[in-house]
GROMACS .gro file of C-alpha atoms in nm:
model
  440
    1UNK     CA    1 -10.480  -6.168  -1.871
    2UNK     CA    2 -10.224  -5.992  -2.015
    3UNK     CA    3 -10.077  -6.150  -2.352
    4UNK     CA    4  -9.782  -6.349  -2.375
    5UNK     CA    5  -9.492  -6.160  -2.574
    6UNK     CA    6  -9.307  -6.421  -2.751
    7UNK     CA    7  -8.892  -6.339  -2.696
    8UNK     CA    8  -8.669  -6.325  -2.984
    9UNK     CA    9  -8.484  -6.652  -3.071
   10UNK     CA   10  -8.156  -6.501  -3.156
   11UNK     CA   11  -8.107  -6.158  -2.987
   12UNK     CA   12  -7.774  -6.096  -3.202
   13UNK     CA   13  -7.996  -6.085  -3.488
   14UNK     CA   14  -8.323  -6.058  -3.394
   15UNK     CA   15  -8.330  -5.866  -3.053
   16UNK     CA   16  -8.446  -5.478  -3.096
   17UNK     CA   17  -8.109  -5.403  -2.849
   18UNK     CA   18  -7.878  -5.594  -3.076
   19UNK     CA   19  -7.736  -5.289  -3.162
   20UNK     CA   20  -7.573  -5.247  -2.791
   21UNK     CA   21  -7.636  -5.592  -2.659
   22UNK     CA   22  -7.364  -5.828  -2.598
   23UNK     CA   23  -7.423  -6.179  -2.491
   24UNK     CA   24  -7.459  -6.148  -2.139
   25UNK     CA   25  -7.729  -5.892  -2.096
   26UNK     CA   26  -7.930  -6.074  -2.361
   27UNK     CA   27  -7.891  -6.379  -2.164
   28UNK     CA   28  -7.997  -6.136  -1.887
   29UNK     CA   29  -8.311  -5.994  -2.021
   30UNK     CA   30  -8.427  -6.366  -2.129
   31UNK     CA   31  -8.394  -6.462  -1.755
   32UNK     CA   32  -8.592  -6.173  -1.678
   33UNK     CA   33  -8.867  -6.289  -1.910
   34UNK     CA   34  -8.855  -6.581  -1.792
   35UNK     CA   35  -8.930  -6.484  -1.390
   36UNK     CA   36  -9.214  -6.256  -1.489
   37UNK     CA   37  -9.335  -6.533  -1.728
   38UNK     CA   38  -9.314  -6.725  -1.415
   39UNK     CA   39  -9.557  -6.512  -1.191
   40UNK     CA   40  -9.777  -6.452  -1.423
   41UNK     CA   41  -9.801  -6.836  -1.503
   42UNK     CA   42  -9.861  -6.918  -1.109
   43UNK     CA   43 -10.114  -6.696  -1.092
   44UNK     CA   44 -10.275  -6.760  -1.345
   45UNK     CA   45 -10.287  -7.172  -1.269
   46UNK     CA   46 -10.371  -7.085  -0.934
   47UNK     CA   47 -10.672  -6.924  -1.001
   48UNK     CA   48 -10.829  -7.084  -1.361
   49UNK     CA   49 -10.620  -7.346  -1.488
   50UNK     CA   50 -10.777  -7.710  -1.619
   51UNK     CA   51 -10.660  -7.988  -1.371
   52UNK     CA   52 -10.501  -8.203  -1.680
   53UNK     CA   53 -10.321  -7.842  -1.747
   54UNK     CA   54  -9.950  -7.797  -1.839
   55UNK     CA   55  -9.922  -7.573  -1.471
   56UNK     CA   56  -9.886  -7.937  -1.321
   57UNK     CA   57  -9.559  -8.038  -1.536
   58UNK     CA   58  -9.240  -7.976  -1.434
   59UNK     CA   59  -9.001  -7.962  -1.767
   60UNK     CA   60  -8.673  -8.124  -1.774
   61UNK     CA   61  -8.432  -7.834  -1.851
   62UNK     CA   62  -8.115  -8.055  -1.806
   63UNK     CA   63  -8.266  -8.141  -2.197
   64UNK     CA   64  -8.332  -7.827  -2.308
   65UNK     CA   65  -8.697  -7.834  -2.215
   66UNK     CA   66  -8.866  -7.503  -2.100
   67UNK     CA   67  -9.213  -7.434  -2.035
   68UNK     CA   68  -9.468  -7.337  -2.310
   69UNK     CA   69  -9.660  -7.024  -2.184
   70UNK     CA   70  -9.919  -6.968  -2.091
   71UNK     CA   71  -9.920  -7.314  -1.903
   72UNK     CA   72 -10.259  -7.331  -1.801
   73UNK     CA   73 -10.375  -7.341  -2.195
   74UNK     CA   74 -10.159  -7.624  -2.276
   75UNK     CA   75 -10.258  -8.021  -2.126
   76UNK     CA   76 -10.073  -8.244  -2.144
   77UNK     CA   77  -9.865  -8.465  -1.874
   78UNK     CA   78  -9.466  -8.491  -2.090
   79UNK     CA   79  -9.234  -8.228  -2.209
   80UNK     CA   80  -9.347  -8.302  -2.588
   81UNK     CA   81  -9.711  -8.176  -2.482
   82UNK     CA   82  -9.622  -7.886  -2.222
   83UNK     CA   83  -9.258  -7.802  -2.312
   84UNK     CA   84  -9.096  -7.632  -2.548
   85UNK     CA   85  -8.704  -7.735  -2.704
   86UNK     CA   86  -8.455  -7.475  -2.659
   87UNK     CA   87  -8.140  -7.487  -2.869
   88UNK     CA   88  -7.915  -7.644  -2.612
   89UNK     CA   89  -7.883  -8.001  -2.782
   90UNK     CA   90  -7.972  -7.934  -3.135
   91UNK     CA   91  -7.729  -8.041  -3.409
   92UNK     CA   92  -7.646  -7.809  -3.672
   93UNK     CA   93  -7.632  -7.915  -4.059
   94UNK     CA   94  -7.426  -7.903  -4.317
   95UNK     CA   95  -7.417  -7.547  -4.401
   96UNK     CA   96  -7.472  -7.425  -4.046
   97UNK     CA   97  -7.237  -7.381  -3.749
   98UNK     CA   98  -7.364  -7.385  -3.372
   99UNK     CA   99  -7.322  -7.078  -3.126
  100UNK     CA  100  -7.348  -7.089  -2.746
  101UNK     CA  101  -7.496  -6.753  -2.756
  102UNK     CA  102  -7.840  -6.949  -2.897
  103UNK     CA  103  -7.844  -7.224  -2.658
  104UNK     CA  104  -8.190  -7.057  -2.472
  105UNK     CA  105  -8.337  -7.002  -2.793
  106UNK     CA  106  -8.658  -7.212  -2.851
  107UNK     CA  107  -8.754  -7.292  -3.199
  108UNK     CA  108  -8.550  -7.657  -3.253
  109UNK     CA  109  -8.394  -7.534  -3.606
  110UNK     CA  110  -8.133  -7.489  -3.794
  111UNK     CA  111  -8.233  -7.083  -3.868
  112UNK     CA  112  -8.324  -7.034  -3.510
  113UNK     CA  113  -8.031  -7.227  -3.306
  114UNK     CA  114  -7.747  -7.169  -3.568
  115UNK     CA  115  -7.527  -6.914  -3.782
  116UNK     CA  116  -7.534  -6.991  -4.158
  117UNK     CA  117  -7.198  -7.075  -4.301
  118UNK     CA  118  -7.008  -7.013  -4.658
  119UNK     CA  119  -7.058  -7.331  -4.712
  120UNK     CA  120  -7.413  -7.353  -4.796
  121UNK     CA  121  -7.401  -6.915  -4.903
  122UNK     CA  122  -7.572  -6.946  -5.264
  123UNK     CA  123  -7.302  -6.791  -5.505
  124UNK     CA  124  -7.360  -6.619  -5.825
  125UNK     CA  125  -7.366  -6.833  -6.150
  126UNK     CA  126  -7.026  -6.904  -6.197
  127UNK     CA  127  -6.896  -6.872  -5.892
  128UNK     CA  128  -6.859  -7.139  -5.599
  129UNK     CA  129  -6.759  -7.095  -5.222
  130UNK     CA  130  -6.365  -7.044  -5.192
  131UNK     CA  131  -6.197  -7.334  -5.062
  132UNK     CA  132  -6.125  -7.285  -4.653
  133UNK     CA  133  -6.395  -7.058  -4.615
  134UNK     CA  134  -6.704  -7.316  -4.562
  135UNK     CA  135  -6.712  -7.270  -4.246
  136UNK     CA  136  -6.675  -6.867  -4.222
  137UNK     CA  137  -7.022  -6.767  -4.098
  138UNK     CA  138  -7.262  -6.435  -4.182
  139UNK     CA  139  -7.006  -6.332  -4.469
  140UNK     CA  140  -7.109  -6.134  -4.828
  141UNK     CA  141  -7.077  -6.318  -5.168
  142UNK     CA  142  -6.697  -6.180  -5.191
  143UNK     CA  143  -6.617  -6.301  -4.890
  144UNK     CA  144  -6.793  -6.678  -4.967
  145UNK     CA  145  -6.741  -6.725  -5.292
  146UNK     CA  146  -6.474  -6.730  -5.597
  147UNK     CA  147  -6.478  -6.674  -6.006
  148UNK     CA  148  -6.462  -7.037  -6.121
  149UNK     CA  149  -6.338  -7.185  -6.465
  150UNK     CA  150  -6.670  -7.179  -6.616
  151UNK     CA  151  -6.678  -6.802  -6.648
  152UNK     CA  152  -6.291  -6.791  -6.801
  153UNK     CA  153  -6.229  -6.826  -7.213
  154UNK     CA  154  -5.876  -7.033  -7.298
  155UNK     CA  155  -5.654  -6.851  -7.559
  156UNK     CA  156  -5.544  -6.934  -7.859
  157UNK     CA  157  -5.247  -7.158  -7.759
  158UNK     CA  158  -5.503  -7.330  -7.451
  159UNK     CA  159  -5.768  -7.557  -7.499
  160UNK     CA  160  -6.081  -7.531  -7.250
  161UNK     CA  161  -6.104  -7.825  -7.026
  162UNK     CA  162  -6.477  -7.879  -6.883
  163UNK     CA  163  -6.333  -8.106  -6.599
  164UNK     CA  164  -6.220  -7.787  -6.475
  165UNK     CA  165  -6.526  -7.590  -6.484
  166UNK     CA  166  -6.540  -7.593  -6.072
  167UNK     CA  167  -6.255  -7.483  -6.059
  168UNK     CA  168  -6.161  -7.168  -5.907
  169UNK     CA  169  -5.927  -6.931  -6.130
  170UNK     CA  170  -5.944  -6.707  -6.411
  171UNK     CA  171  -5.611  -6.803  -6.568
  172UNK     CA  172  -5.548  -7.019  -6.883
  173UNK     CA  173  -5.275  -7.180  -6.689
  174UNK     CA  174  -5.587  -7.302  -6.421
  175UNK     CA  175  -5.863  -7.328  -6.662
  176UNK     CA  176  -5.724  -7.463  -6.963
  177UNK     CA  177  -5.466  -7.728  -7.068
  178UNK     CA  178  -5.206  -7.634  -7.293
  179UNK     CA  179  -5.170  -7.712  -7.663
  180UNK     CA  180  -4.833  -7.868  -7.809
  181UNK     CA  181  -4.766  -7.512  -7.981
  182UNK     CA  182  -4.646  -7.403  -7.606
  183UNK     CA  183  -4.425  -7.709  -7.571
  184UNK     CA  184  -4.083  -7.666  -7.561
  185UNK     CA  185  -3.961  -8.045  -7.716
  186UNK     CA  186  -3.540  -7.952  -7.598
  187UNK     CA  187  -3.234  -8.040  -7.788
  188UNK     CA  188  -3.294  -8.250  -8.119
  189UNK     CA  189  -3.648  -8.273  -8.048
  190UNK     CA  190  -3.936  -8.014  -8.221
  191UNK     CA  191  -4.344  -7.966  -8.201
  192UNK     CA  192  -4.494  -8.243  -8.446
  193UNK     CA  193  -4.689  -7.984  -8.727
  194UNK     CA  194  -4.910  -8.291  -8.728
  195UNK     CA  195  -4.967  -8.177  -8.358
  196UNK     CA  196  -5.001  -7.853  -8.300
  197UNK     CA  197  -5.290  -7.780  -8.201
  198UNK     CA  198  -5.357  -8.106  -8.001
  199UNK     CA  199  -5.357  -8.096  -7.604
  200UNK     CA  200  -5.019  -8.188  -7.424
  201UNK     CA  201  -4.769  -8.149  -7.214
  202UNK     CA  202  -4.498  -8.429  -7.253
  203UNK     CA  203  -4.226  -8.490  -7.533
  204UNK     CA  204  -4.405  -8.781  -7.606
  205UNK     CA  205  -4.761  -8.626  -7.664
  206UNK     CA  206  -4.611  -8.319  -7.858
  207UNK     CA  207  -4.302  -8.398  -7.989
  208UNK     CA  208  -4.073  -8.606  -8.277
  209UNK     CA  209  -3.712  -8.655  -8.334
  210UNK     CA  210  -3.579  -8.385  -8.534
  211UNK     CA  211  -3.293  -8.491  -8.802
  212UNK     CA  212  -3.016  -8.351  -8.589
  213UNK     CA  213  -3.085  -8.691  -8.388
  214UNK     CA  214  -3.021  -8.928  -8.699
  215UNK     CA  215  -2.696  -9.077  -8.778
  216UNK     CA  216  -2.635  -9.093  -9.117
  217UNK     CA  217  -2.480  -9.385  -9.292
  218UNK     CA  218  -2.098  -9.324  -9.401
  219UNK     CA  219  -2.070  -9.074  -9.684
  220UNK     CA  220  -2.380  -8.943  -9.658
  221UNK     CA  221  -2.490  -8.661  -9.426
  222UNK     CA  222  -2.765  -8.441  -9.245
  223UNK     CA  223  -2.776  -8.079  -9.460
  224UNK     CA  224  -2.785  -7.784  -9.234
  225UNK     CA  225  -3.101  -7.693  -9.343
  226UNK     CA  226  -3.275  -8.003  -9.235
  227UNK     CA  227  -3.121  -8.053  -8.892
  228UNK     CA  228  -3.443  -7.935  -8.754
  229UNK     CA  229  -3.704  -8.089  -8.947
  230UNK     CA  230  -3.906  -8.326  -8.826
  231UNK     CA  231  -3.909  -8.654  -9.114
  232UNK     CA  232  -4.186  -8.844  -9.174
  233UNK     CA  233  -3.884  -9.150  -9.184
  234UNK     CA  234  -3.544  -9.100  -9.115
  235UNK     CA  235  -3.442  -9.169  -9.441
  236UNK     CA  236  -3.535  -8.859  -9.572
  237UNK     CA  237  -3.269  -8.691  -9.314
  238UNK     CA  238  -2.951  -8.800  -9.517
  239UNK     CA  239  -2.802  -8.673  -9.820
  240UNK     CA  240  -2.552  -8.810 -10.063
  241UNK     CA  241  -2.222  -8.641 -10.020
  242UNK     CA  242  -1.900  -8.596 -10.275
  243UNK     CA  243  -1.681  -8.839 -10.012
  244UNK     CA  244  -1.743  -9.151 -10.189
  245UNK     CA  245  -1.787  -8.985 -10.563
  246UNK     CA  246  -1.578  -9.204 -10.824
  247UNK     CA  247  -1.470  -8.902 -11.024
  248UNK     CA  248  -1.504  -8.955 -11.416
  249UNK     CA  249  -1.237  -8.964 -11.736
  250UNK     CA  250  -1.088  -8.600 -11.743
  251UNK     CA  251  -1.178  -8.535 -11.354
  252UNK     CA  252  -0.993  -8.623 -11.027
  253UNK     CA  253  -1.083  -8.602 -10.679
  254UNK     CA  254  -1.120  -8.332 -10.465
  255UNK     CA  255  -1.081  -8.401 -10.078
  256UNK     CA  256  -1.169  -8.062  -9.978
  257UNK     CA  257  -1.517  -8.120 -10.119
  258UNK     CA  258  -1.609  -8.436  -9.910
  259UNK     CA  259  -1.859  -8.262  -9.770
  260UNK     CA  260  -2.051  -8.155 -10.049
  261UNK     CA  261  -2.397  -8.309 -10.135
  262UNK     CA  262  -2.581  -8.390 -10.466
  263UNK     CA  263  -2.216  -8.559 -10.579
  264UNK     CA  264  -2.117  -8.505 -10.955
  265UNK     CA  265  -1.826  -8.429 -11.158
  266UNK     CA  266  -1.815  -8.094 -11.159
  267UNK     CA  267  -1.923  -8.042 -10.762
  268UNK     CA  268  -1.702  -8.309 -10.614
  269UNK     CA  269  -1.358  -8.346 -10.896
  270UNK     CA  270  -1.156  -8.102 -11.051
  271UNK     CA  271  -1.135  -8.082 -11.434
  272UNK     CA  272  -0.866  -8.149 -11.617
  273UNK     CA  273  -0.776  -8.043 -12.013
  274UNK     CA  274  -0.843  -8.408 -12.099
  275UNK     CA  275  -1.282  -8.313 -12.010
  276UNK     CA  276  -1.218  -7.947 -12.034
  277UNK     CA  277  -1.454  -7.842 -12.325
  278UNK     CA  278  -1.267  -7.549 -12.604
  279UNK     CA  279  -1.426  -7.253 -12.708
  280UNK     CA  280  -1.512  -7.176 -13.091
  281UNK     CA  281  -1.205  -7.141 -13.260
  282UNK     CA  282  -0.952  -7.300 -13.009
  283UNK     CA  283  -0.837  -7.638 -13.025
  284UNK     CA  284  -0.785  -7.889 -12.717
  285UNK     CA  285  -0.356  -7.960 -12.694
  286UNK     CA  286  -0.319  -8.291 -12.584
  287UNK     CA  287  -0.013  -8.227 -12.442
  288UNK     CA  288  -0.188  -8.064 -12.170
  289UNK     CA  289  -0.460  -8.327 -12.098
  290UNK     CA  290  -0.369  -8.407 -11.732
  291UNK     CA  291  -0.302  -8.021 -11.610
  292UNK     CA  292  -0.573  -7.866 -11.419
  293UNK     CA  293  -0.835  -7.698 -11.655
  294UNK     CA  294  -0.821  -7.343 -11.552
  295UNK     CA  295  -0.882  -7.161 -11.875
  296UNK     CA  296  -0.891  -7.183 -12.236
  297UNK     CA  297  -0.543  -7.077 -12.283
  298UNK     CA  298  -0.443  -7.325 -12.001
  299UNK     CA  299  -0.616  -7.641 -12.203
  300UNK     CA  300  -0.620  -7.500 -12.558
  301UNK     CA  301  -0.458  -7.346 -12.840
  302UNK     CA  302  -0.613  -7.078 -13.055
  303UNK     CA  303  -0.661  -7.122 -13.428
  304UNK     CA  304  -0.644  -6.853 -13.716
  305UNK     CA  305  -1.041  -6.914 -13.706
  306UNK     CA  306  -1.061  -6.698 -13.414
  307UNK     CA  307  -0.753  -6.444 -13.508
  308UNK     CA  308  -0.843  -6.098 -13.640
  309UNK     CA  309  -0.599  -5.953 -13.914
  310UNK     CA  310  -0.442  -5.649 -13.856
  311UNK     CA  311  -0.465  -5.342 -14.084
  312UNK     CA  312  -0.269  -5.432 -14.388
  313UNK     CA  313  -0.367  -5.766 -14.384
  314UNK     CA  314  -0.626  -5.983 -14.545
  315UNK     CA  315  -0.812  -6.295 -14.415
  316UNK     CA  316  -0.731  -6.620 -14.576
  317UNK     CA  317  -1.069  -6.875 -14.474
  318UNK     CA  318  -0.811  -7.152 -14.626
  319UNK     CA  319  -0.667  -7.139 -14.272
  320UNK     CA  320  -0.922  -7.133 -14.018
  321UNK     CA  321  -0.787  -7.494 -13.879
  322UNK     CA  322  -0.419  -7.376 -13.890
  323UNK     CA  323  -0.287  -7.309 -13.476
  324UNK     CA  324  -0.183  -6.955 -13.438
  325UNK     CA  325  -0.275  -6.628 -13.355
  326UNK     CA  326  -0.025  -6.404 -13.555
  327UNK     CA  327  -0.084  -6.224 -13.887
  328UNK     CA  328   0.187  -6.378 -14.033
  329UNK     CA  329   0.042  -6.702 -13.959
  330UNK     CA  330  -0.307  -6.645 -14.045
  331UNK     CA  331  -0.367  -6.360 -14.246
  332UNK     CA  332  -0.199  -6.295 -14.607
  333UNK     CA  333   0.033  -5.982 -14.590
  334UNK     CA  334  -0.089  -5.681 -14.880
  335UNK     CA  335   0.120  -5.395 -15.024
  336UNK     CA  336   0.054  -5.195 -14.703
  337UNK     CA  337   0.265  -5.378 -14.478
  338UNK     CA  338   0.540  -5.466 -14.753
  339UNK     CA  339   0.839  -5.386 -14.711
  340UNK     CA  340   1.019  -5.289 -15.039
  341UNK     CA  341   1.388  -5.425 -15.121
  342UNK     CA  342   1.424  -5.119 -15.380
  343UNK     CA  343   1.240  -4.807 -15.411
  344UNK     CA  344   0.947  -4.664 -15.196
  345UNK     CA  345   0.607  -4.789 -15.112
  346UNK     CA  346   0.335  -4.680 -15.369
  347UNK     CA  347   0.146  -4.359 -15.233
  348UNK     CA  348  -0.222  -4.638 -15.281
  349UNK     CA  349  -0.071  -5.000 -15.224
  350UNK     CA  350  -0.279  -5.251 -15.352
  351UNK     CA  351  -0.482  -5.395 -15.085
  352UNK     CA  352  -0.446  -5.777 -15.275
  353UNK     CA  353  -0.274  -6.047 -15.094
  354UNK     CA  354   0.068  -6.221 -15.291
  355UNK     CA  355   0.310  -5.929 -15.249
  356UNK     CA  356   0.586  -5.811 -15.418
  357UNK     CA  357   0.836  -5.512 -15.473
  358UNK     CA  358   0.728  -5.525 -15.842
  359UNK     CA  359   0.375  -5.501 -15.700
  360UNK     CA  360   0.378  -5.240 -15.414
  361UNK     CA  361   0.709  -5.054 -15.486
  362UNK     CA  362   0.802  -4.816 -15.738
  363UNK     CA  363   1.158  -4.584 -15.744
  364UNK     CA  364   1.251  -4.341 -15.482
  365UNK     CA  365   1.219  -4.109 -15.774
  366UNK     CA  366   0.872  -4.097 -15.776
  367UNK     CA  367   0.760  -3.913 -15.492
  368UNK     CA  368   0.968  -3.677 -15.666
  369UNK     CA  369   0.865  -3.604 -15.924
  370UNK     CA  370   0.509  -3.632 -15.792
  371UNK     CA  371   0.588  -3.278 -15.662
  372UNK     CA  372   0.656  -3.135 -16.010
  373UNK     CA  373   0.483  -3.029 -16.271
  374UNK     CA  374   0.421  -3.253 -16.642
  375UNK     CA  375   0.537  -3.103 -16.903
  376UNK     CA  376   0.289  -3.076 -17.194
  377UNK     CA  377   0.597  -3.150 -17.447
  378UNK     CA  378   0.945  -3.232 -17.349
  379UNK     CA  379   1.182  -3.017 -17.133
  380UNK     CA  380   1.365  -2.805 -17.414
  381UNK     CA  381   1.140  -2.466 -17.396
  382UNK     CA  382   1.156  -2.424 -17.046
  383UNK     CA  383   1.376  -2.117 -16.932
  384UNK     CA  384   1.673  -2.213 -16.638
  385UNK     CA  385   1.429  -2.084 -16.402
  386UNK     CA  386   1.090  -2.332 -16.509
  387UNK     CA  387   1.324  -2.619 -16.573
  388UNK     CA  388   1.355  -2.733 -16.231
  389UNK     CA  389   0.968  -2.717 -16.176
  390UNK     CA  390   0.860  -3.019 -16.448
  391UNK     CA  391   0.896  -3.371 -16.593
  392UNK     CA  392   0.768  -3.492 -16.903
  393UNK     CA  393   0.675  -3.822 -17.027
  394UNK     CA  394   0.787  -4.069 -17.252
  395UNK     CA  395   0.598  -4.348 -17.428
  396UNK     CA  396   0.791  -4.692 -17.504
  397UNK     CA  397   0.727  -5.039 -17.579
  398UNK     CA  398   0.832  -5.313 -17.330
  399UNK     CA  399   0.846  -5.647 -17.367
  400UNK     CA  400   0.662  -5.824 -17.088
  401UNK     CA  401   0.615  -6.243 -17.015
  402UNK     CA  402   0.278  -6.308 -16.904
  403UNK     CA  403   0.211  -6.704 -16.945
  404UNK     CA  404   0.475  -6.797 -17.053
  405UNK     CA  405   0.443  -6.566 -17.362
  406UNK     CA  406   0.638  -6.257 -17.408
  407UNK     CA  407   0.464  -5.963 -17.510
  408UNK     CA  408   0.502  -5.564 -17.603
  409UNK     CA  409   0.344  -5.360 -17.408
  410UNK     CA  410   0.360  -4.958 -17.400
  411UNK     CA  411   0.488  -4.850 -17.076
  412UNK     CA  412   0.524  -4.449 -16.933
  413UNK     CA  413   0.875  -4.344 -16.861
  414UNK     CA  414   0.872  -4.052 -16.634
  415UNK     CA  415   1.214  -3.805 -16.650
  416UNK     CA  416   1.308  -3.529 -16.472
  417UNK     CA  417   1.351  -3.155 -16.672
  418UNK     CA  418   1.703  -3.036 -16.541
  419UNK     CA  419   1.908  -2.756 -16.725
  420UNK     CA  420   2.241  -2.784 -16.883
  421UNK     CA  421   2.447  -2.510 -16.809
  422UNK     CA  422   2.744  -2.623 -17.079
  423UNK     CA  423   2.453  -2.664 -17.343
  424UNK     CA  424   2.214  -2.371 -17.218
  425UNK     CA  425   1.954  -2.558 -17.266
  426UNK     CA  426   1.625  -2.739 -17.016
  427UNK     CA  427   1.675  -3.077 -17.114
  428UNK     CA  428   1.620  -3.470 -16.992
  429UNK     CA  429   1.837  -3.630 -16.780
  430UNK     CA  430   1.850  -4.055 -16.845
  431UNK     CA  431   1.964  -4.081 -16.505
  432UNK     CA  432   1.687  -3.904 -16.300
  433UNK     CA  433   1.399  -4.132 -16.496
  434UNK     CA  434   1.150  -4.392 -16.354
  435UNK     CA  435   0.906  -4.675 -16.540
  436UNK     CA  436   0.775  -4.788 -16.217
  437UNK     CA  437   0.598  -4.518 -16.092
  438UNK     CA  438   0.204  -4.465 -16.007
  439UNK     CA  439  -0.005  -4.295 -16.124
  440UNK     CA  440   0.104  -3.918 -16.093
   0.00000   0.00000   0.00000
C-alpha cells in the first residue's frame, strides 16, 4: 500500500506552492488529492477491507464531512467514526476571523480553519491593540498594537491618572490630568495657592475670587496692589481711605486726597500755621494761624536767637526772645560800625558794645600827625626845613567826672611843629593840637 500523505490545512500558509499559489489552484490540487485518494481507497476496500469498515460509509459533505483515509482502517457506521470535519461550518473565536479559502481544510479549529486577528495579537508590555484594528488579520506588533499610558511619565504641571493606564497616547494631555497651576481662573478670578498643585479643571476646583471682585463699603477701597490677591475673607480686601477723615485743630480737608489710604492728618488735610510746628529760634505769628503752612517764614517769625551779628557787632544773649533779624535789632553796635559826629574813627576801635564819639572817635588831626615824627623836646630847634616833619607832646591835667566825682587826671596834648616865618622860628601852633587822639 502506498502511504497516505496527509494535505496541508491551509495552503496560503502551509502549502510548499504558497509562494505562487492563489486560491484556485490550491483548491485545485486538493481536488486532485482527493480523486487519487479516491482510487486508491476503492481498491484498496475492494480487495482487503473489514466488512464493519469505513469503505461502506458514505459521508455527508453538505456538513462538511469528508472521508478519513485510508477507509478500510477506520469502522465505524456515522460520520463521527469514518469522517473527518472540514472547515466549512466552523465558527471562529474571538480573536480569529473566518476565510473561504479554508473551507476544505480538515482539522475543526480555530488555527487550522481561521486567520488570527489584532485582536487577540499579544502586544509588548505596555502596549495594547489600537482601537479599529481588532479585526486586521496576519499584521506585525506595529501594525496591532499602540504605546499606552502606562509607559508615559506626567510633567510637572500633570498629575498621572492610573484610570488611564489603557489608554493609548504618550501625551500629558492623554495620560495625565492637569493640575490647577495650568488653570486659567479669567477676569477677577486667580489659582487658589492653597491649590496648586491639586488636580482640576473648573473655576470651582482651582479657583477663588480675587479682591478686584469685592465691593468695598463707602470710603474705603481695594489698593492696587491687592486687586489680585486672593483673601482668606473679604474683609481683608478694603482699606481705609482719607474721604471720610475728620481733619484735626490746625488741619483742613483736602478733596484731592480722597483717595488716599491709611487716613491721618498729615496724608489726608493740609496744615495750617495754627499746627505748623517752628524751628529753633523762630516763633509761631498768630496772625497767620489759618494760612496754609508752607514754610517757616510763611508761619513764623525769626528771633535774634537765630540772627548772626555782622562784623562790627557784638551778640547781646539778653535778646534771644526779641523778633527780628537785623543787627540793629539784635546785636549791640561797637566802635567799628560807629559813625562819628566829630572827628575820625580811631585807627583800633574798641570792639565793646555802648558806643560813643568820645569812645571811638578822636580829631581829624590825628591821622595827621600820625604821619609825623615826635619830637623828643618841643618844636623850637628844628630848622624851617625839619619843622614840618614833627609834633611834640604836652602833658596837662584835666579834670574828669567819673561817679559823680570830678577828678584830675593827666592827659597828652598832641601839637603840630609849624615854622613862623615873621618870628624865624619852628614853633607850636594852639590851633593844629589834639587831646583825643590814640595812641601814636
Amino acid at each position: 500500500k502506498r502511504p497516505f500523505v496527509a494535505f496541508p490545512m491551509k495552503c496560503a500558509f502551509r502549502f510548499p506552492l504558497a509562494a505562487f499559489c492563489c486560491l484556485a489552484p490550491c483548491k485545485a490540487l486538493l481536488h486532485s488529492h482527493s480523486s487519487s485518494s479516491a482510487g486508491r481507497r476503492l481498491s484498496h476496500c475492494d480487495s482487503a477491507a473489514p466488512k464493519n469498515s469505513c469503505c461502506n460509509w458514505q459521508c455527508d459533505s453538505s456538513m462538511g464531512w469528508m472521508p478519513r483515509h485510508p477507509q478500510s482502517e477506520f469502522t465505524g457506521s456515522s460520520d463521527e467514526e469514518c469522517c473527518q470535519r472540514t472547515c466549512q461550518h466552523f465558527q471562529c473565536p474571538t480573536g480569529y476571523k473566518a476565510n473561504v479559502a479554508y473551507k476544505s481544510n480538515t482539522g475543526w479549529s480555530a488555527e487550522v480553519c481561521c486567520d488570527k486577528t489584532c485582536e487577540s495579537f499579544e502586544c509588548r508590555d505596555g502596549y495594547r491593540v489600537v482601537d479599529g484594528a481588532a479585526s486586521k488579520v496576519n499584521l506585525t506588533h506595529e501594525e496591532c498594537c499602540a504605546q499606552t499610558c502606562e509607559l508615559h511619565t506626567c510633567g510637572v504641571l500633570w498629575s498621572a491618572a492610573e484610570y488611564r493606564a489603557t489608554w493609548l497616547g504618550d501625551s500629558d494631555q492623554v495620560c495625565c490630568e492637569p493640575r490647577c497651576a495650568l488653570m486659567s481662573c479669567g477676569e477677577g478670578w486667580a489659582v487658589n495657592d492653597l491649590k496648586v498643585d491639586q488636580v482640576g479643571v473648573t473655576r470651582e476646583e482651582c479657583c477663588s475670587k480675587t479682591c478686584s471682585l469685592v465691593k468695598c463699603a463707602v470710603g474705603w477701597k481695594v489698593p492696587e496692589n491687592r486687586l489680585k490677591s486672593v483673601p482668606q475673607k473679604e474683609e481683608e480686601c478694603c482699606q481705609k481711605t482719607c474721604e471720610h477723615h475728620v481733619c484735626g485743630h490746625g488741619y483742613v480737608k483736602d478733596a484731592t486726597k480722597n483717595g488716599l489710604f491709611n487716613p491721618s492728618n498729615d496724608r489726608c488735610c493740609e496744615k495750617t500755621c495754627a499746627a505748623f510746628q517752628c524751628p529753633a529760634g523762630w516763633v509761631r505769628d498768630r496772625t497767620k494761624s489759618k494760612l496754609l503752612a508752607t514754610s517757616a517764614e510763611e508761619c513764623c517769625e525769626k528771633s535774634c536767637k537765630i540772627h548772626e551779628c555782622s562784623e562790627g557787632w557784638l551778640t547781646n544773649s539778653s535778646k534771644n526772645s526779641v523778633l527780628g533779624s537785623s543787627d540793629e535789632v539784635c546785636c549791640d553796635k561797637t566802635c567799628a560800625v560807629h559813625e562819628c559826629q566829630k572827628g575820625t574813627l580811631r585807627p583800633s576801635p574798641s570792639k565793646e558794645g555802648g558806643v560813643s564819639d568820645e569812645q571811638c572817635c578822636e580829631s581829624k588831626l590825628c591821622p595827621e600827625l600820625r604821619k609825623l615824627k615826635k619830637s623828643p623836646g618841643h618844636c623850637n630847634g628844628f630848622s624851617q626845613e625839619e619843622c614840618a616833619g614833627y609834633y611834640t607832646v604836652l602833658h596837662t591835667a584835666k579834670e574828669m567826672t567819673s561817679k559823680n566825682e570830678t577828678v584830675k587826671a593827666n592827659t597828652d596834648v598832641f601839637v603840630k611843629c609849624v615854622y613862623d616865618k615873621e618870628f624865624g622860628l619852628c614853633r607850636m601852633k594852639d590851633s593844629l593840637a589834639a587831646t583825643d587822639c590814640s595812641p601814636m
